[in-house]
PDB file of C-alpha atoms in Angstrom:
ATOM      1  CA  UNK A1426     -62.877  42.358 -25.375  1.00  0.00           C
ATOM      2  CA  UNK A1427     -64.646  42.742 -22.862  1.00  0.00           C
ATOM      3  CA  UNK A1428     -68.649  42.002 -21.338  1.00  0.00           C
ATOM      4  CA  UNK A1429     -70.835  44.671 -20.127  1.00  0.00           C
ATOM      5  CA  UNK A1430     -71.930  43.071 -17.347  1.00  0.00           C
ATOM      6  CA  UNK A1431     -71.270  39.469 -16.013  1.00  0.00           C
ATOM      7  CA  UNK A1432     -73.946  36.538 -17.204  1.00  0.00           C
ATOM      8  CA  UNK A1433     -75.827  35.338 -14.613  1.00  0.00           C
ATOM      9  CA  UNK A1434     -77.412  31.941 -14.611  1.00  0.00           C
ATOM     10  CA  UNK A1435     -79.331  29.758 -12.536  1.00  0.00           C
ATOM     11  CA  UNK A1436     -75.472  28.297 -10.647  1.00  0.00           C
ATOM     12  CA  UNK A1437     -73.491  29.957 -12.378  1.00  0.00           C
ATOM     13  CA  UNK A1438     -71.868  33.230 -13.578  1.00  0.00           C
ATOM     14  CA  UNK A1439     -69.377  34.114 -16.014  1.00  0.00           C
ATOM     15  CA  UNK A1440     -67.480  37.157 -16.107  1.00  0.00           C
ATOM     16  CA  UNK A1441     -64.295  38.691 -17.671  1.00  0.00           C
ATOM     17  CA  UNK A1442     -60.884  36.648 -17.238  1.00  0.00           C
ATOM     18  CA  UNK A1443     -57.885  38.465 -15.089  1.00  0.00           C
ATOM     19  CA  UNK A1444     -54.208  38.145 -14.302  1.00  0.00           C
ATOM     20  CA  UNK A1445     -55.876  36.439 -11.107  1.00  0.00           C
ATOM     21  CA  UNK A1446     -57.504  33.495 -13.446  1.00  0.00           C
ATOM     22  CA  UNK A1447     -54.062  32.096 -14.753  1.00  0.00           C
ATOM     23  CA  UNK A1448     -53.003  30.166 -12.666  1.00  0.00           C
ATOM     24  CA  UNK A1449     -56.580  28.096 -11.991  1.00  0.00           C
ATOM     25  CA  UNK A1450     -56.951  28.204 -16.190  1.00  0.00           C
ATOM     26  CA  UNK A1451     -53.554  26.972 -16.899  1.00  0.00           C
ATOM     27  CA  UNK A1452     -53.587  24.250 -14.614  1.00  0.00           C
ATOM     28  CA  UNK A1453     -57.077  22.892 -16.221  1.00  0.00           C
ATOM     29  CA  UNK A1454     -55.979  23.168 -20.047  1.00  0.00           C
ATOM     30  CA  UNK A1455     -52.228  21.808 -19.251  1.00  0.00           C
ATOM     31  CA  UNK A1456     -53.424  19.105 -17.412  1.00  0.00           C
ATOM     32  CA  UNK A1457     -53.056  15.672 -19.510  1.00  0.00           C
ATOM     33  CA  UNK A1458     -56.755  14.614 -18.503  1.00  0.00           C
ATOM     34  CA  UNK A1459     -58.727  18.002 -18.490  1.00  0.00           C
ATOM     35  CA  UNK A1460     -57.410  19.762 -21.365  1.00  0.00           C
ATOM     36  CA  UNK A1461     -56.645  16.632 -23.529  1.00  0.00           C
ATOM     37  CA  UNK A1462     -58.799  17.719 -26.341  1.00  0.00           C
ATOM     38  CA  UNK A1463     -57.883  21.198 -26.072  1.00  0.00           C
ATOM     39  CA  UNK A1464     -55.142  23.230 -28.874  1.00  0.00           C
ATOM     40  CA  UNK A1465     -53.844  24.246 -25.578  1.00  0.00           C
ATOM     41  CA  UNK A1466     -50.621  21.897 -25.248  1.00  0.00           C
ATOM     42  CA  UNK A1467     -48.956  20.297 -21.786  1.00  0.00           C
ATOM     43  CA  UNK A1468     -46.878  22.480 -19.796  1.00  0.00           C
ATOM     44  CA  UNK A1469     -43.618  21.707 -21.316  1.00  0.00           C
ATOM     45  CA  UNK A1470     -44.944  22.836 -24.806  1.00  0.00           C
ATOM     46  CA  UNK A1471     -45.388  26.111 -23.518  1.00  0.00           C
ATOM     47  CA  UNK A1472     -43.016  28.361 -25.267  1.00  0.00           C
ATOM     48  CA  UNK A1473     -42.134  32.159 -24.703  1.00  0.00           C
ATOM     49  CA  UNK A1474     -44.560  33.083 -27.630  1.00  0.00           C
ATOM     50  CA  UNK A1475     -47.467  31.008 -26.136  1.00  0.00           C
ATOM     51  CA  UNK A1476     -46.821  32.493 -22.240  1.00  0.00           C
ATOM     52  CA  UNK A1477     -46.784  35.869 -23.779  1.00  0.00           C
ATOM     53  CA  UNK A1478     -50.462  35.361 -25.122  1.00  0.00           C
ATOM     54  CA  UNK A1479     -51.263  33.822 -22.241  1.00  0.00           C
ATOM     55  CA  UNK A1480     -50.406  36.795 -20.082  1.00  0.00           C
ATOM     56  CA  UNK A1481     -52.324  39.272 -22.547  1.00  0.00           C
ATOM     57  CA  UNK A1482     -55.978  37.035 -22.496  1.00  0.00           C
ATOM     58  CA  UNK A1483     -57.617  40.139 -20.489  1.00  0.00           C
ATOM     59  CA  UNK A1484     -56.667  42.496 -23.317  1.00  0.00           C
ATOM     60  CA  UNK A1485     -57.609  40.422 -26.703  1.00  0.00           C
ATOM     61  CA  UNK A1486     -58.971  42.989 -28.805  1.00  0.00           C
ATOM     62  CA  UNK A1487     -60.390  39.575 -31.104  1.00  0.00           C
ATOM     63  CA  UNK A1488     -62.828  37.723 -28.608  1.00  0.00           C
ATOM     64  CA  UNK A1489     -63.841  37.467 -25.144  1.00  0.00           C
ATOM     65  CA  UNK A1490     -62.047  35.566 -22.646  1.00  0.00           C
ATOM     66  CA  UNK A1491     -64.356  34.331 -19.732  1.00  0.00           C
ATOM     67  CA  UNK A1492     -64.150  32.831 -16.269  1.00  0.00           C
ATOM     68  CA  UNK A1493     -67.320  30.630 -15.176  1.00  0.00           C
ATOM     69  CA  UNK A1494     -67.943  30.600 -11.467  1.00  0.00           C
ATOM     70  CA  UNK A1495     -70.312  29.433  -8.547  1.00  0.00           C
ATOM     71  CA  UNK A1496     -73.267  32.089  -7.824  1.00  0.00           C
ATOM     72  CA  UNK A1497     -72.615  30.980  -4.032  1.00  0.00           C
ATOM     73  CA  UNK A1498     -68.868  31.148  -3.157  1.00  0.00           C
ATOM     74  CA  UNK A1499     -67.191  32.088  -6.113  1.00  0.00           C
ATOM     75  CA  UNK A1500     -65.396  28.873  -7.065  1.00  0.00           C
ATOM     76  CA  UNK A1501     -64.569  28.768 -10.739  1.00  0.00           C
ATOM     77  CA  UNK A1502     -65.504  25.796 -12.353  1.00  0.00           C
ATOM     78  CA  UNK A1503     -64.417  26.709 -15.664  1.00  0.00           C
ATOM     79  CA  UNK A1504     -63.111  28.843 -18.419  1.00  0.00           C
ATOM     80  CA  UNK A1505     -65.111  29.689 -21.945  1.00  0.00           C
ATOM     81  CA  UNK A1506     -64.597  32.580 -24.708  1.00  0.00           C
ATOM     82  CA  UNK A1507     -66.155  33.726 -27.571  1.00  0.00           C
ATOM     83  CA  UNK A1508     -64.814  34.995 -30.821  1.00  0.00           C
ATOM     84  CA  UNK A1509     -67.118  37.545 -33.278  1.00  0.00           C
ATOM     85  CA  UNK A1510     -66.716  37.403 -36.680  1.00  0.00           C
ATOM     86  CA  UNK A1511     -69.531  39.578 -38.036  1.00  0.00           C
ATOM     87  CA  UNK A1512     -72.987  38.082 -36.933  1.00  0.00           C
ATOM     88  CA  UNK A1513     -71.458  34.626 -36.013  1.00  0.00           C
ATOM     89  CA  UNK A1514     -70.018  33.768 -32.886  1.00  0.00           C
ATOM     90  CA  UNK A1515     -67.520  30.851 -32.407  1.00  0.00           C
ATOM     91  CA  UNK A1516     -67.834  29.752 -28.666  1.00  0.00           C
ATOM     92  CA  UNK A1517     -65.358  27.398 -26.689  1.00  0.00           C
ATOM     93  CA  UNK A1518     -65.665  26.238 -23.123  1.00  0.00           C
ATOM     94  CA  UNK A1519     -63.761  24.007 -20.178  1.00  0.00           C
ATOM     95  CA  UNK A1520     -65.170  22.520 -17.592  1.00  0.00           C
ATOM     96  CA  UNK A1521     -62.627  21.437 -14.554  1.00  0.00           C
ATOM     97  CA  UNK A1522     -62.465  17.892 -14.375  1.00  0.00           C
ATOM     98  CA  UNK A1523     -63.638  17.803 -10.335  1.00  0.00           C
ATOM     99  CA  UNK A1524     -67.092  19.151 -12.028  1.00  0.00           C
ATOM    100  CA  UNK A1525     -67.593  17.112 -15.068  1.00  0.00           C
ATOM    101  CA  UNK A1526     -70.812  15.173 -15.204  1.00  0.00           C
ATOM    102  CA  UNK A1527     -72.743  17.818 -12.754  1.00  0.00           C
ATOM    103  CA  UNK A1528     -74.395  20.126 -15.917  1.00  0.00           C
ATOM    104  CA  UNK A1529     -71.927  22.911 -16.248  1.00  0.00           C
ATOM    105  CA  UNK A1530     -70.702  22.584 -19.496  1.00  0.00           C
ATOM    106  CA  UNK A1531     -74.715  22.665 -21.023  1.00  0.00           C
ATOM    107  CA  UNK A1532     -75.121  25.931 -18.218  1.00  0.00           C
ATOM    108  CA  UNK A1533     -72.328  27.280 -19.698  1.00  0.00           C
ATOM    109  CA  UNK A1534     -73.320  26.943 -23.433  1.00  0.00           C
ATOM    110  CA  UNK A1535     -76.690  28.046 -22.892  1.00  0.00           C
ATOM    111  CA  UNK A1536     -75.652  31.386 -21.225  1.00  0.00           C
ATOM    112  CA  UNK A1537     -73.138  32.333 -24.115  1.00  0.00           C
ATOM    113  CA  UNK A1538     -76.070  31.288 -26.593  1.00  0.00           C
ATOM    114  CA  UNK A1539     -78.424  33.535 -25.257  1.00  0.00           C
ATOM    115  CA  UNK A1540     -75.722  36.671 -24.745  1.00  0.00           C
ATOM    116  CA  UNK A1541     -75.035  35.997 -28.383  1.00  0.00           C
ATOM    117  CA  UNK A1542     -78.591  36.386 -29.191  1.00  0.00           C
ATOM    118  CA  UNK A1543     -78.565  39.353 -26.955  1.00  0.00           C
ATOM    119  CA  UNK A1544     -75.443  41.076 -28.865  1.00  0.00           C
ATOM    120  CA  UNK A1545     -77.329  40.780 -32.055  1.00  0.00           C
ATOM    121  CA  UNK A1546     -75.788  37.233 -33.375  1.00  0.00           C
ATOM    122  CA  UNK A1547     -77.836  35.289 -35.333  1.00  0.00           C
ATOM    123  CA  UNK A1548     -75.478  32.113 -35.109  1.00  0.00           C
ATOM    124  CA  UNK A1549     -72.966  30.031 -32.681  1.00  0.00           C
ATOM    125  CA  UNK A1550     -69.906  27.409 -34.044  1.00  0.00           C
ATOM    126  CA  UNK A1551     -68.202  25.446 -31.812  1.00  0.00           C
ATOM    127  CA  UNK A1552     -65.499  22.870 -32.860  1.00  0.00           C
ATOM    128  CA  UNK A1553     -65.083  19.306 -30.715  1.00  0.00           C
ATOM    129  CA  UNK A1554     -63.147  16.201 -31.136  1.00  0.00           C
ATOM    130  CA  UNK A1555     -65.173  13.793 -32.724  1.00  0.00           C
ATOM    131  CA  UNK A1556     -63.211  11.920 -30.017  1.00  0.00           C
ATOM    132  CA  UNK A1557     -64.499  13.747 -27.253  1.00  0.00           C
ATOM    133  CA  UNK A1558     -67.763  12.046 -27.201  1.00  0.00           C
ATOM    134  CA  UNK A1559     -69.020  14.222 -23.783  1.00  0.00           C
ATOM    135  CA  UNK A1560     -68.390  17.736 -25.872  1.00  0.00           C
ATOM    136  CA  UNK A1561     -69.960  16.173 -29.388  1.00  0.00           C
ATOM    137  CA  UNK A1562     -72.802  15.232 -26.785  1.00  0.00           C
ATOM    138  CA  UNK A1563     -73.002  18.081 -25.171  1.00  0.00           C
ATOM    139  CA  UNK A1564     -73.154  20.145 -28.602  1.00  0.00           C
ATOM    140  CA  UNK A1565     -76.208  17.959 -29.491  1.00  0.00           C
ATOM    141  CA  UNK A1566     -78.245  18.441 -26.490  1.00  0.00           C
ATOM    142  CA  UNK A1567     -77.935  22.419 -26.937  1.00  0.00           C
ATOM    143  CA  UNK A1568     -79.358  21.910 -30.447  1.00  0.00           C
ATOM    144  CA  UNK A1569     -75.934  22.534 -32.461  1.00  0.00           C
ATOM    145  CA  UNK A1570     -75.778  20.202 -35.725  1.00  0.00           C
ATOM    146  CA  UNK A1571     -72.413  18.824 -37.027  1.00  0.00           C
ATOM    147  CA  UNK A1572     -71.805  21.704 -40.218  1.00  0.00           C
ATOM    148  CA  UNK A1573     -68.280  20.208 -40.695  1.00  0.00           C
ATOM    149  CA  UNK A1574     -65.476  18.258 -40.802  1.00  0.00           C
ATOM    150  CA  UNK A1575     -62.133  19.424 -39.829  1.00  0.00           C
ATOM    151  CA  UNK A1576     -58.907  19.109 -38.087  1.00  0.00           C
ATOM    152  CA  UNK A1577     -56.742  20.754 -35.501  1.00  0.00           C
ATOM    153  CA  UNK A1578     -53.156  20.263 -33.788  1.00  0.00           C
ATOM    154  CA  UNK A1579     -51.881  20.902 -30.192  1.00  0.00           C
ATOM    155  CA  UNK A1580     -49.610  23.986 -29.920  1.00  0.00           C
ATOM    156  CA  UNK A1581     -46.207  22.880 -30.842  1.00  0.00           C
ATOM    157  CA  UNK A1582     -46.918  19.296 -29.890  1.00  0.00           C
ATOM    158  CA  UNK A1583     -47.376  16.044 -32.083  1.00  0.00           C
ATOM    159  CA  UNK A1584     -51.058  15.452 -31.313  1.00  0.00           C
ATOM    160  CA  UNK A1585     -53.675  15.777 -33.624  1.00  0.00           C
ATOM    161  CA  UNK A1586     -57.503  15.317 -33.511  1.00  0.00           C
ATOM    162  CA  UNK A1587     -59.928  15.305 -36.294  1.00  0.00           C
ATOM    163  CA  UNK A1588     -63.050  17.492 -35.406  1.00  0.00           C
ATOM    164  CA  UNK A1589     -66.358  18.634 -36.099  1.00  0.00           C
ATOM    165  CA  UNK A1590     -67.927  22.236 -36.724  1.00  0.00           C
ATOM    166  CA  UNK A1591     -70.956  22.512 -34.840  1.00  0.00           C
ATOM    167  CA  UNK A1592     -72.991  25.241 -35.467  1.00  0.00           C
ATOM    168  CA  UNK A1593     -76.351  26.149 -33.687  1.00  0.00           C
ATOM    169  CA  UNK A1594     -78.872  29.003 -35.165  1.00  0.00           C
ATOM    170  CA  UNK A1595     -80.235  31.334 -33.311  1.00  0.00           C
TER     171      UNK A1595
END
């Protein structure tokens, strides 16, 4: 799927992901440190099926894969998406590791909030680690509430995480 038109914000804009973006998205959710509490899994857990998805992202038909960028120069900072399901839009986001701490992650929420609102949804899920105390916190400060408890698994690896379900109303 794809956006209409980038979303601008006061540092930042995010636009469609292309062929281009692989390499700088791979090499944040592979890496041990930045994508730790990611389902993405560490390089050498990358199988044919998983590449093959991975070199398809521009043409999902089920959500919106997304690229977040400096205004001035360009740099990506990060990657994000957003999945419909009827009214309700489940959001993720990742935030290199060279620009944690510096407000990106909360820019980056807030925009996809507000485009959501702008598409017609009337609600936003995300799903963090409880051990990822920085995402949980960063959740909070956007005004999501903890809906749920859950679970997930790292592609084809032995790692598991028990999570929450966020979920912010618009």
């Amino acid at each position: 799927m794809k956006l209409k038109q980038p979303l601008l914000g006061e540092r930042i804009v995010i636009r469609d992901y292309t062929p281009e973006d692989l390499a700088f998205s791979t090499d944040m959710w592979f890496d041990p440190e930045n994508g730790k509490y990611l389902s993405d899994p560490t390089r050498e857990y990358v199988d044919e099926v998983f590449q093959r998805a991975l070199d398809g992202l521009q043409d999902s038909k089920d959500g919106y894969y997304l690229i977040a960028e400096l205004r001035s120069g360009g740099e990506r900072i990060g990657t994000c998406c957003a999945f419909p399901d009827k009214d309700v839009y489940d959001i993720g986001y990742c935030i290199h590791k060279s620009r944690w701490k510096q407000g990106f992650g909360t820019e980056v929420v807030n925009l996809l909030m507000s485009w959501v609102r702008d598409q017609g949804g009337t609600a936003v899920t995300a799903e963090a680690a409880e051990e990822n105390r920085a995402s949980c916190a960063l959740l909070e400060k956007c005004g999501f509430a903890v809906v749920r408890e859950s679970s997930f698994k790292k592609y084809h690896m032995d790692v598991s995480f028990d999570s929450f379900i966020y979920e912010k109303k618009l």
